[in-house]
Tab-separated table of C-alpha atoms in Angstrom:
chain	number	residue	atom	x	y	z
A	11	UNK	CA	170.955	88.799	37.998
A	12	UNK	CA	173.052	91.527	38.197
A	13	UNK	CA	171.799	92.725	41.667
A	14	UNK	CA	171.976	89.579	43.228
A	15	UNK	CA	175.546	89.336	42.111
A	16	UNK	CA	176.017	92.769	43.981
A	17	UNK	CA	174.260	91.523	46.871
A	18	UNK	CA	176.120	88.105	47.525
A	19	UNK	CA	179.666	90.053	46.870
A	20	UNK	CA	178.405	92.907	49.334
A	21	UNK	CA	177.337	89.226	51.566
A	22	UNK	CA	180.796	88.072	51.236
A	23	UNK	CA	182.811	91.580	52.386
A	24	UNK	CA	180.875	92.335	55.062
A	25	UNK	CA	180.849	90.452	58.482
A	26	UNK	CA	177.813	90.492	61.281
A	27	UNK	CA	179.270	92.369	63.581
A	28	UNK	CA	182.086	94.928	63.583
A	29	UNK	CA	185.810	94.829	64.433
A	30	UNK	CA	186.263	98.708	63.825
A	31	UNK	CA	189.463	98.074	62.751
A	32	UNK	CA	190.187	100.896	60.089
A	33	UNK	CA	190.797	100.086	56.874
A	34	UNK	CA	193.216	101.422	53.921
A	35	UNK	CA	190.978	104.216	52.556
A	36	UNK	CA	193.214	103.753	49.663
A	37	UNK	CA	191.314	100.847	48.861
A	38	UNK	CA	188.021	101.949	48.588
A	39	UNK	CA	186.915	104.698	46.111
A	40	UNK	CA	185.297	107.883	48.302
A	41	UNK	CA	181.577	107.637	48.781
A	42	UNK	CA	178.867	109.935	50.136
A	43	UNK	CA	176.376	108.819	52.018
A	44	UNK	CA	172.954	110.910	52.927
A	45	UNK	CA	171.529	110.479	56.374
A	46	UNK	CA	168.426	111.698	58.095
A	47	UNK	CA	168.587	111.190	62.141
A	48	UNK	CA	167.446	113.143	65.585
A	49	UNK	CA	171.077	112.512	67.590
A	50	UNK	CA	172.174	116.211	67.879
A	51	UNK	CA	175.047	117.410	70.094
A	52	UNK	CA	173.019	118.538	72.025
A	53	UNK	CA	170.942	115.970	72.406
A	54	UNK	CA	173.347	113.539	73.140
A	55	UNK	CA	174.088	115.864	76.725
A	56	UNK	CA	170.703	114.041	78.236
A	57	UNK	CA	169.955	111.815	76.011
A	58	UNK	CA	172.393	108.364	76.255
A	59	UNK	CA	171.127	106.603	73.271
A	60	UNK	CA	171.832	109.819	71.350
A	61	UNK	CA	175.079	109.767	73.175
A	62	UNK	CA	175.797	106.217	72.081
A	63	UNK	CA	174.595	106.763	68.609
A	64	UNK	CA	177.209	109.868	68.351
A	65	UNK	CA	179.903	107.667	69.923
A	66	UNK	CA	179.535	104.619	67.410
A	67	UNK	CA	179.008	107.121	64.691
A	68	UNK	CA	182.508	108.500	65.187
A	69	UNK	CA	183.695	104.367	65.563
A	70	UNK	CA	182.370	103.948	61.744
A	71	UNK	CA	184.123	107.402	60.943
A	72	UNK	CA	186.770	106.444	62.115
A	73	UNK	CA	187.768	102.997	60.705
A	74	UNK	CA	185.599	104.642	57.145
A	75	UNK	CA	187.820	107.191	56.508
A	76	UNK	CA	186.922	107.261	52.863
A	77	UNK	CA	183.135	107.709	53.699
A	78	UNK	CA	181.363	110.607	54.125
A	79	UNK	CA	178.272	111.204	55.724
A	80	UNK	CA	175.670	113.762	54.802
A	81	UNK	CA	174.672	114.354	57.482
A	82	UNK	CA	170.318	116.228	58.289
A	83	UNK	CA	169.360	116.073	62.047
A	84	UNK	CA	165.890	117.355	63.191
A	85	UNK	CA	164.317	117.231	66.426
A	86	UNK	CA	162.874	113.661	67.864
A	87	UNK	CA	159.065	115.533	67.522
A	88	UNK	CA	159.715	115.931	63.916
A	89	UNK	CA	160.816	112.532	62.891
A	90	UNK	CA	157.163	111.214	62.522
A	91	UNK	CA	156.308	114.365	59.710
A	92	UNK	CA	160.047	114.249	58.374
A	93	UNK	CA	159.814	110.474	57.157
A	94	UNK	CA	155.929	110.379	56.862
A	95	UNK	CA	156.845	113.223	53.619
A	96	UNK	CA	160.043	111.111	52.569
A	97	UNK	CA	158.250	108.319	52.332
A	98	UNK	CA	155.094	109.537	50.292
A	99	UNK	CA	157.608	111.133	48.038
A	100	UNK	CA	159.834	108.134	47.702
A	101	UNK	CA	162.941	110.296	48.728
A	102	UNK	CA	164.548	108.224	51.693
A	103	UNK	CA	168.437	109.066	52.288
A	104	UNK	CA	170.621	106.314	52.069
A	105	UNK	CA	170.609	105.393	55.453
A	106	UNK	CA	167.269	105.686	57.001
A	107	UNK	CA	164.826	105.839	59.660
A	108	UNK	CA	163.054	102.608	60.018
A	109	UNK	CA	160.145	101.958	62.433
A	110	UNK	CA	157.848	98.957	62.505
A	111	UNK	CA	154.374	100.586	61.511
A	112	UNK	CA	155.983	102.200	58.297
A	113	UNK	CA	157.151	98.724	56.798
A	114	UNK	CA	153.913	98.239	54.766
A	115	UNK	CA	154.834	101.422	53.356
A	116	UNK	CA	159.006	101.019	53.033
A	117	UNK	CA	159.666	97.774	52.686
A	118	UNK	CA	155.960	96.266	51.344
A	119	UNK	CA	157.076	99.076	48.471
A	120	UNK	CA	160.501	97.869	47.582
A	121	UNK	CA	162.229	101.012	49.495
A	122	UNK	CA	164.422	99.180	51.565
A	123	UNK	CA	167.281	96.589	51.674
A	124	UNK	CA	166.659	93.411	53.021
A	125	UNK	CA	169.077	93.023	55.467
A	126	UNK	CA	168.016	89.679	56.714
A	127	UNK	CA	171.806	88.230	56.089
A	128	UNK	CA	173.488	90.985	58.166
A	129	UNK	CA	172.358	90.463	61.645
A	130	UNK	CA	171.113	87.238	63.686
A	131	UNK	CA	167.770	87.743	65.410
A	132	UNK	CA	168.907	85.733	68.817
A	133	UNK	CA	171.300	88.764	69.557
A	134	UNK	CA	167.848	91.207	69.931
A	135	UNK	CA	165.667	91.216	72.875
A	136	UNK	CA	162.690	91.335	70.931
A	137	UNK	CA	164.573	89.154	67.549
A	138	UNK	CA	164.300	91.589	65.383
A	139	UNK	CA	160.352	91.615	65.458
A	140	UNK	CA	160.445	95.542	64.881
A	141	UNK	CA	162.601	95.803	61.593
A	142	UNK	CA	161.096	92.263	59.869
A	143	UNK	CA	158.274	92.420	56.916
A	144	UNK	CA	156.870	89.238	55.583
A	145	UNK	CA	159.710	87.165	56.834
A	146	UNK	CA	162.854	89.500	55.772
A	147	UNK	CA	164.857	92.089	58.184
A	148	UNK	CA	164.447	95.857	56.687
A	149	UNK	CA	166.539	97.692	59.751
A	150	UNK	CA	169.060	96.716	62.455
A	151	UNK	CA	167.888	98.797	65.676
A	152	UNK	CA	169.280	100.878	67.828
A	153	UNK	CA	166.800	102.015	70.213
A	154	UNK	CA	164.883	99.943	73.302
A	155	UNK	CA	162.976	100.489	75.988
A	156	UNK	CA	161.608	98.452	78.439
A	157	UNK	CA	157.960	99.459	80.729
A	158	UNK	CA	155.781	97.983	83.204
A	159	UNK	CA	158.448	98.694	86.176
A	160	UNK	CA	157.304	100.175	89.296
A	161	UNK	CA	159.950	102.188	91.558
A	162	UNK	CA	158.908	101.928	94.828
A	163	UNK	CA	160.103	103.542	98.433
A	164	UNK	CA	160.837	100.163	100.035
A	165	UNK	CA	160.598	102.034	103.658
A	166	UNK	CA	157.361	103.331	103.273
A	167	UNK	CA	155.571	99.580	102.018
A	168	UNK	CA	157.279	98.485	104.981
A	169	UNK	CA	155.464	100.807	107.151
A	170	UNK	CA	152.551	99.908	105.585
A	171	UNK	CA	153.193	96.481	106.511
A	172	UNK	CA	154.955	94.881	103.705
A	173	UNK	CA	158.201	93.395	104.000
A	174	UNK	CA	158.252	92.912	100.247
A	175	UNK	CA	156.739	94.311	96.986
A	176	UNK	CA	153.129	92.641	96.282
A	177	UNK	CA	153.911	89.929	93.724
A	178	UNK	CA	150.379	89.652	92.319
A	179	UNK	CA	148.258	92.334	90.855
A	180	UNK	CA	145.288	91.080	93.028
A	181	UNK	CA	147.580	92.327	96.251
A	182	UNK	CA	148.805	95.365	94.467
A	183	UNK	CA	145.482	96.396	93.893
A	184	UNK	CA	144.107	95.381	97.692
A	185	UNK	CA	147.215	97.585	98.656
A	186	UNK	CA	145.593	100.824	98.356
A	187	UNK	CA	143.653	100.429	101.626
A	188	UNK	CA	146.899	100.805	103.582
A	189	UNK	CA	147.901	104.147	101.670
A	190	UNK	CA	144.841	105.511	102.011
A	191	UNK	CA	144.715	105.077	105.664
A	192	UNK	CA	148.164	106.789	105.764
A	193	UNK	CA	147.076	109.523	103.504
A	194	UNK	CA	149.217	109.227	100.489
A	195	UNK	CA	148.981	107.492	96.871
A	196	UNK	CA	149.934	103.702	96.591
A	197	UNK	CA	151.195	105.255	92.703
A	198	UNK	CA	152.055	108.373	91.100
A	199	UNK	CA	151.341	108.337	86.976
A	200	UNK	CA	151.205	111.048	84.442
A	201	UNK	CA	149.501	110.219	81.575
A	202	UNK	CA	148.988	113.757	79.487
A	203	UNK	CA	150.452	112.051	76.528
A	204	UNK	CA	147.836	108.756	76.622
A	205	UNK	CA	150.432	106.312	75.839
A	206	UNK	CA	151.954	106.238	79.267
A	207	UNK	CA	148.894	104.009	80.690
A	208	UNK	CA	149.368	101.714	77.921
A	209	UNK	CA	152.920	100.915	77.739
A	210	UNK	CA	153.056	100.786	81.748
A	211	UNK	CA	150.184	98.502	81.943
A	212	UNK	CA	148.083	97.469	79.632
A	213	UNK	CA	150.459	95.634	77.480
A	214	UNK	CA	151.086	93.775	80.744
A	215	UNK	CA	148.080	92.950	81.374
A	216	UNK	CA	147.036	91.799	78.039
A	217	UNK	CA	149.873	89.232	78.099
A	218	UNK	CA	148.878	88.286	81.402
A	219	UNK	CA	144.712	87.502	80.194
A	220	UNK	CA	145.247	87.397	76.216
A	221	UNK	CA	148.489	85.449	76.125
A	222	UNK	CA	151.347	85.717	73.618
A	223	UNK	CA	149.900	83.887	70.976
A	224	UNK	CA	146.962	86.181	71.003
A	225	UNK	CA	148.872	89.193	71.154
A	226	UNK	CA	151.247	88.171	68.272
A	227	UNK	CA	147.985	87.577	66.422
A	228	UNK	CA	146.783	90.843	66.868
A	229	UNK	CA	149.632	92.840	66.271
A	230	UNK	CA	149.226	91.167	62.795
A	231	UNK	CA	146.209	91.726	62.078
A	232	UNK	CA	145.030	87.879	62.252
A	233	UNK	CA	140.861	87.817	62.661
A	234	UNK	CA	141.125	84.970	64.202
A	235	UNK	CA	141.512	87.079	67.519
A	236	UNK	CA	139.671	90.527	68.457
A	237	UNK	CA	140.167	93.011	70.597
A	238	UNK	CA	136.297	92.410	71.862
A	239	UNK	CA	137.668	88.902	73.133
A	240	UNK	CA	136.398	88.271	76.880
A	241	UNK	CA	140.350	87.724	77.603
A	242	UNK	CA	141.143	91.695	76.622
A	243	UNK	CA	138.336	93.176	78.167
A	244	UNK	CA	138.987	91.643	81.450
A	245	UNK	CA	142.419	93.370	80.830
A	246	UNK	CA	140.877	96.502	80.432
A	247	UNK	CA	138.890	95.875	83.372
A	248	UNK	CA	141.828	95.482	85.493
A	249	UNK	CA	143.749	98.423	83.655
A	250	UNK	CA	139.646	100.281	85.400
A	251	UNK	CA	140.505	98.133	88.621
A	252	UNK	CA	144.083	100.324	89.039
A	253	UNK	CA	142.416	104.064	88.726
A	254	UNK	CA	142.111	103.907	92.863
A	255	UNK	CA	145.589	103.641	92.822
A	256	UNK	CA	146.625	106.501	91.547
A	257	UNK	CA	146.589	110.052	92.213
A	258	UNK	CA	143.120	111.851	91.521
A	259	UNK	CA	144.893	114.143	88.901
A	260	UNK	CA	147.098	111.475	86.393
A	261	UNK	CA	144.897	112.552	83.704
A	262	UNK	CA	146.401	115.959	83.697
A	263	UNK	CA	150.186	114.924	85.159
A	264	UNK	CA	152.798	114.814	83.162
A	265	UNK	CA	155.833	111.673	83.327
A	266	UNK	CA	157.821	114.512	84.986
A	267	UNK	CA	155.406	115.642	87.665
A	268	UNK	CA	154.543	111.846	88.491
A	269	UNK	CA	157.942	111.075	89.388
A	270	UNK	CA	158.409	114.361	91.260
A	271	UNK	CA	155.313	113.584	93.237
A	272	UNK	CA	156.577	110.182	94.574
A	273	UNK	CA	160.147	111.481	94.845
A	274	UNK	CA	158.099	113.866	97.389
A	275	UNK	CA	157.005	111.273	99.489
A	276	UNK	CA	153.201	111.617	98.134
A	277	UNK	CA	153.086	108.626	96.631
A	278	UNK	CA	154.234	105.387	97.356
A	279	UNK	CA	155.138	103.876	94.395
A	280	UNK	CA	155.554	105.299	90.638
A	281	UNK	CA	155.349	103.369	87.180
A	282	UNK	CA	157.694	103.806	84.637
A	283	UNK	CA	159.909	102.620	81.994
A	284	UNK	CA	163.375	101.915	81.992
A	285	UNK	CA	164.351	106.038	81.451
A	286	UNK	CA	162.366	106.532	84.757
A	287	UNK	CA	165.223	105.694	86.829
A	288	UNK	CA	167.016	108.033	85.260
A	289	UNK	CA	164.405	110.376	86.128
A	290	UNK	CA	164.038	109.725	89.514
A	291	UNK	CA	168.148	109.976	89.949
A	292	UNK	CA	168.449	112.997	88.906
A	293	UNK	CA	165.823	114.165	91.358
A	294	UNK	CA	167.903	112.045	94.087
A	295	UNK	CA	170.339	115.123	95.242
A	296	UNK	CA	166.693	116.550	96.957
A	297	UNK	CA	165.297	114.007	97.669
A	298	UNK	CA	168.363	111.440	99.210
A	299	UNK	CA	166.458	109.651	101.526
A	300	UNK	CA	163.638	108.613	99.032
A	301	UNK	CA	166.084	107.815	95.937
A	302	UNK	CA	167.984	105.639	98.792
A	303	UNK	CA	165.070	103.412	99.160
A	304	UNK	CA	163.798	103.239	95.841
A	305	UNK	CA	163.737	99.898	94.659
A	306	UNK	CA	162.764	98.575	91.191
A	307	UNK	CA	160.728	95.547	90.401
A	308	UNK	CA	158.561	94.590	87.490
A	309	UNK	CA	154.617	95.345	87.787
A	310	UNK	CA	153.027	92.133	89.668
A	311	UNK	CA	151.240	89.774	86.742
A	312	UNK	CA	147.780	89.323	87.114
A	313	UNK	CA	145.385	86.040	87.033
A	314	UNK	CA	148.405	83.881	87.964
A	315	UNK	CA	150.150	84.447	84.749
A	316	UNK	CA	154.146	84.277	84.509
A	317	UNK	CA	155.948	87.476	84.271
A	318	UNK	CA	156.484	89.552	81.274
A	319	UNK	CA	158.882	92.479	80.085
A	320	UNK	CA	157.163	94.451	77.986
A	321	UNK	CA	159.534	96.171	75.652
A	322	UNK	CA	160.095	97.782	72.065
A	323	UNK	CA	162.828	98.412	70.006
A	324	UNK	CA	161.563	101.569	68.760
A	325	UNK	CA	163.840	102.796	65.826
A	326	UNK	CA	166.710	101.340	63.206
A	327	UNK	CA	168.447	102.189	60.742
A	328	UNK	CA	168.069	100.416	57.385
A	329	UNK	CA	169.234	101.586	53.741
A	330	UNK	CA	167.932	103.048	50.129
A	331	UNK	CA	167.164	100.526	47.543
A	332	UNK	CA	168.186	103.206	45.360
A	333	UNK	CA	171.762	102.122	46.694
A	334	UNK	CA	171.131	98.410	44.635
A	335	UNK	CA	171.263	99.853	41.569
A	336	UNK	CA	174.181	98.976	39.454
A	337	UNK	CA	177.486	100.963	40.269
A	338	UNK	CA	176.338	101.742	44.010
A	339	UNK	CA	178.396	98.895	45.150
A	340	UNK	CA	180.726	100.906	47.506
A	341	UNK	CA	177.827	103.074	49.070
A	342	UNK	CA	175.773	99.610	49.694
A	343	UNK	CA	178.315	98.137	51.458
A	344	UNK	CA	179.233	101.396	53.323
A	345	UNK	CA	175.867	101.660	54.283
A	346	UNK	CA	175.328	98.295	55.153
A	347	UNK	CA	178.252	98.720	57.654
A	348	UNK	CA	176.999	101.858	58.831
A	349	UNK	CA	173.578	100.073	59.981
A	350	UNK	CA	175.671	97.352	61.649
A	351	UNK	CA	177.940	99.802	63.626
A	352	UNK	CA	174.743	101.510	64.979
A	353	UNK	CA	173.525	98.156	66.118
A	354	UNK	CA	176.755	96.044	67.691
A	355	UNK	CA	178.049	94.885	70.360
A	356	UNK	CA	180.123	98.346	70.837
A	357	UNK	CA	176.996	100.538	71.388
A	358	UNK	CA	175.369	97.504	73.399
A	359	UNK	CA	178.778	97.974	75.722
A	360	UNK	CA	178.412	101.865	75.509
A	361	UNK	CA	174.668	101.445	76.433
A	362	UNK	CA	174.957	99.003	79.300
A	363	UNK	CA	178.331	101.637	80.554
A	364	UNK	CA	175.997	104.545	80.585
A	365	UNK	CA	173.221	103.346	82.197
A	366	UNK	CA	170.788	102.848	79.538
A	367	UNK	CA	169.005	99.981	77.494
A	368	UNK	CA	169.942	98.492	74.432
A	369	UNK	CA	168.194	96.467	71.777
A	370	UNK	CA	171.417	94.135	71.089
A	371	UNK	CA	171.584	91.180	73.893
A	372	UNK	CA	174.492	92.289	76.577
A	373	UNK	CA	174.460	92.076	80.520
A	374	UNK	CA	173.452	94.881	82.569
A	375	UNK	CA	175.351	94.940	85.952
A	376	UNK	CA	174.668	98.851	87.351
A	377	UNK	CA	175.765	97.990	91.010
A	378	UNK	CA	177.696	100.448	91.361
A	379	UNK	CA	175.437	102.907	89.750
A	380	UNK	CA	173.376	102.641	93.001
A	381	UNK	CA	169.975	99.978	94.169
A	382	UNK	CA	167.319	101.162	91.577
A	383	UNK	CA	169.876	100.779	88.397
A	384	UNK	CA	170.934	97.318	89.843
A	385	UNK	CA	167.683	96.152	90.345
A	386	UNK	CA	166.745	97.460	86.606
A	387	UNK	CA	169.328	95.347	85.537
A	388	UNK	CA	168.025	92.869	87.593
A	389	UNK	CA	165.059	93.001	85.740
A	390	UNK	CA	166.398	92.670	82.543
A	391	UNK	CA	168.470	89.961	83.288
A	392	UNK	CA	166.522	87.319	84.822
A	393	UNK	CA	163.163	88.041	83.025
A	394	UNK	CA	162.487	85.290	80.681
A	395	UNK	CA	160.147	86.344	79.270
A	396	UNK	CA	159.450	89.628	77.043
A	397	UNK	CA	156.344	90.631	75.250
A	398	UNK	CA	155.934	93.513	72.464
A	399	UNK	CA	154.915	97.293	73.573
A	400	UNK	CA	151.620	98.173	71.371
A	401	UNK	CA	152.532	101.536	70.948
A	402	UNK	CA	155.590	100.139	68.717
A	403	UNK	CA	153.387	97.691	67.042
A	404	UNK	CA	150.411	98.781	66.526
A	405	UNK	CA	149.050	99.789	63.143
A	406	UNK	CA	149.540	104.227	64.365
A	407	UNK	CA	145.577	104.519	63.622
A	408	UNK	CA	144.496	101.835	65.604
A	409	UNK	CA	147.240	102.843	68.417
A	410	UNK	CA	146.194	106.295	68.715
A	411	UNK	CA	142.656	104.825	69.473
A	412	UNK	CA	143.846	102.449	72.207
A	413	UNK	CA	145.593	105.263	73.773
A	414	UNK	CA	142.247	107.330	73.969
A	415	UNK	CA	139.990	104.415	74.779
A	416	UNK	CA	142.586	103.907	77.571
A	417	UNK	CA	142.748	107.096	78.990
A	418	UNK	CA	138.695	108.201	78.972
A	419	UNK	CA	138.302	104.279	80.201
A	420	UNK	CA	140.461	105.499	83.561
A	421	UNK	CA	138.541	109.069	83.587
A	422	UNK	CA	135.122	106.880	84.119
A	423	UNK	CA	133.984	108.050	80.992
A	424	UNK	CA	133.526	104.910	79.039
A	425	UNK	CA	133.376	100.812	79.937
A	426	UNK	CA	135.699	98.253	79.080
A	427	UNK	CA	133.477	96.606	76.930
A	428	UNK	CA	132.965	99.383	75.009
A	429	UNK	CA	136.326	100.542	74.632
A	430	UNK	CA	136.857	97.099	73.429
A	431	UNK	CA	134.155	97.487	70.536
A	432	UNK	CA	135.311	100.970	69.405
A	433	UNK	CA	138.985	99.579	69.035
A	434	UNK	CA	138.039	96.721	67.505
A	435	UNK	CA	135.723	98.957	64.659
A	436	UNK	CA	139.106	100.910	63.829
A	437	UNK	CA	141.256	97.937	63.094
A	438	UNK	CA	138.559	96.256	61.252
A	439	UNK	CA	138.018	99.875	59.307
A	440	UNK	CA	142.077	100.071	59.188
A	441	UNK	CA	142.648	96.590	57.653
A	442	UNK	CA	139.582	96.886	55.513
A	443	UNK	CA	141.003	99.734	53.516
């Protein structure tokens, strides 16, 4: 009784978004709050949602002048091993990590705050689907991407005859005849680190065959669907149908050496995700003529399905449950607010000022940031339709076997139908444990 008392006062003080409008620190009794993050200095120099995380960070200091925060950072590469050993020692800092696939583990264990009252779903491109377990919201995010865009050099599809993009997969894919015949790649990818193939296309394209219900269903675990459905093999099929496509070597490329290679002029086209253009600007001082006729539009759907963004939110910040406990009121609610400055409307603005996504709703106009960011924008915009990135969704086990079923798929050594059948025996193995 006593904690839900807490909680509805904590409800009552504490509004859904921020004002940042300091506040006596006279009225507030001095708190210290522990926090475990990635957003260094010195990675906010390259990194903007580091940047914007640093900048909204200083907003909460600012109007919580009575709060202190405790403050560990550690490298993006070690957050996986940092939290995976927090978690198994049930030693999260007050405000913590939160990612989708450790739910079962954080909030399915009573380690987190529901934060359902704190933050309204329609304000998040993807409505909070990456911070909610069984019904409740664990984490307010602060991190999204979006993938399956191509960047394209509008002058040289012209040459080849197109006076616009394809706008189905089926021409995409008939495309390749033209490059070849001009001796360059229709599209550059690196996919060293697996995922890249998935996120870019895959996802896509199992929208485009499975559908959204299906994909919601198998993202949960429902056995009602499979991944040995007709509908998902013919998307791996068509994920096999792209390998002409690309250059010989993606395999072996890294994201880097992709976008370098079209920014070259040996490729036509490049996939990437919304951080690409980024990419491909700062490669723009030598290469000006290319970066001037880059244009960005979302990869063509396939079997006449409507278009999808395929995005992620993929990280939040949620708090302790240690912090319910009786005489933690001031931390809780300091907390709480922390969580909320992380995720407003502010670092939406800062975002969307900066060139980068955000996982809080705001409008993207980068026209004067140059073609590629205001066709991003574009993208983001007018797409009405978004579907979920695996790779933020999926059960890590099961993703990690996706990612190498995708990859030997594209290096010839495997089918679609098998890939299918070896994915499917490690969720049923995963969810049978």
């Amino acid at each position: 009784m006593k904690m839900k008392q807490m909680m509805a006062a904590i409800m009552a003080g504490t509004m859904v978004t921020m004002s940042f409008i300091p506040t006596n620190a006279e009225e507030h009794e001095p708190v210290t709050l522990t926090i475990v993050h990635e957003h260094s200095e010195e990675a906010a120099q390259s990194i903007p949602s580091s940047a914007a995380f640093r900048y909204c960070m200083e907003l909460y200091k600012e109007s919580h002048p009575w709060v202190t925060l405790e403050e560990t950072i550690i490298a993006n590469s070690d957050i996986q091993d940092k939290y995976t050993a927090l978690i198994a020692a049930d030693e999260l800092p007050d405000i913590t990590y939160v990612k989708y696939t450790w739910l079962e583990n954080t909030a399915g264990t009573g380690m987190l705050v529901d934060l359902s009252d704190y933050a309204d779903p329609e304000n998040y491109y993807d409505g909070l689907a990456s911070t909610t377990y069984e019904g409740k919201v664990y984490g307010l995010p602060n991190k999204y991407s979006v993938y399956n865009l191509v960047c394209y050099n509008e002058k040289m599809w012209k040459e080849a005859g197109y006076e616009e993009f394809p706008s189905t997969f089926e021409e995409l894919i008939a495309a390749d005849e033209k490059f070849n015949e001009m001796g360059v790649d229709t599209i550059s990818l690196g996919n060293t680190a697996k995922w890249f193939a998935v996120s870019y296309f895959l996802d896509a394209l199992a929208y485009d065959y499975c559908g959204e219900d299906w994909v919601n269903k198998i993202i949960a675990g429902d056995s009602s669907v499979a991944w040995t459905d007709e509908s998902f093999v013919k998307a791996l099929q068509s994920v096999l149908d792209m390998v002409p496509l690309f250059n010989a070597d993606f395999n072996m490329t890294d994201d880097i050496s992709a976008a370098s290679m079209y920014m070259q002029g040996k490729a036509a086209a490049h996939v990437v995700g919304g951080w690409g253009v980024s990419t491909l600007e700062s490669m723009s001082e030598e290469y000006p003529e290319v970066w001037e006729n880059t244009r960005v539009v979302l990869l063509p759907s396939a079997g006449g399905s409507e278009d999808y963004l395929i995005n992620a939110c993929g990280a939040a910040e949620g708090v302790s449950s240690r912090l319910l406990e009786e005489g933690n009121e001031e931390k809780l609610q300091a907390a709480i607010e922390f969580c909320q400055t992380i995720s407003s409307p502010e670092y939406a603005k800062y975002c969307a000022d900066h060139g980068t996504t955000t996982p809080y709703k705001t409008e993207f106009d980068w026209t004067n940031m140059g073609q590629p960011f205001a066709d991003l924008g574009n993208v983001i915009n007018n797409t009405e339709q978004t579907g979920l990135n695996f790779n933020d969704y999926i059960n890590d086990t099961v993703k990690m076997t996706i990612q190498n079923e995708t990859q030997s798929l594209m290096a010839g050594a495997t089918t679609p139908e098998a890939a299918a059948a070896n994915i499917q025996a490690v969720q049923e193995q995963v969810f049978a444990q």
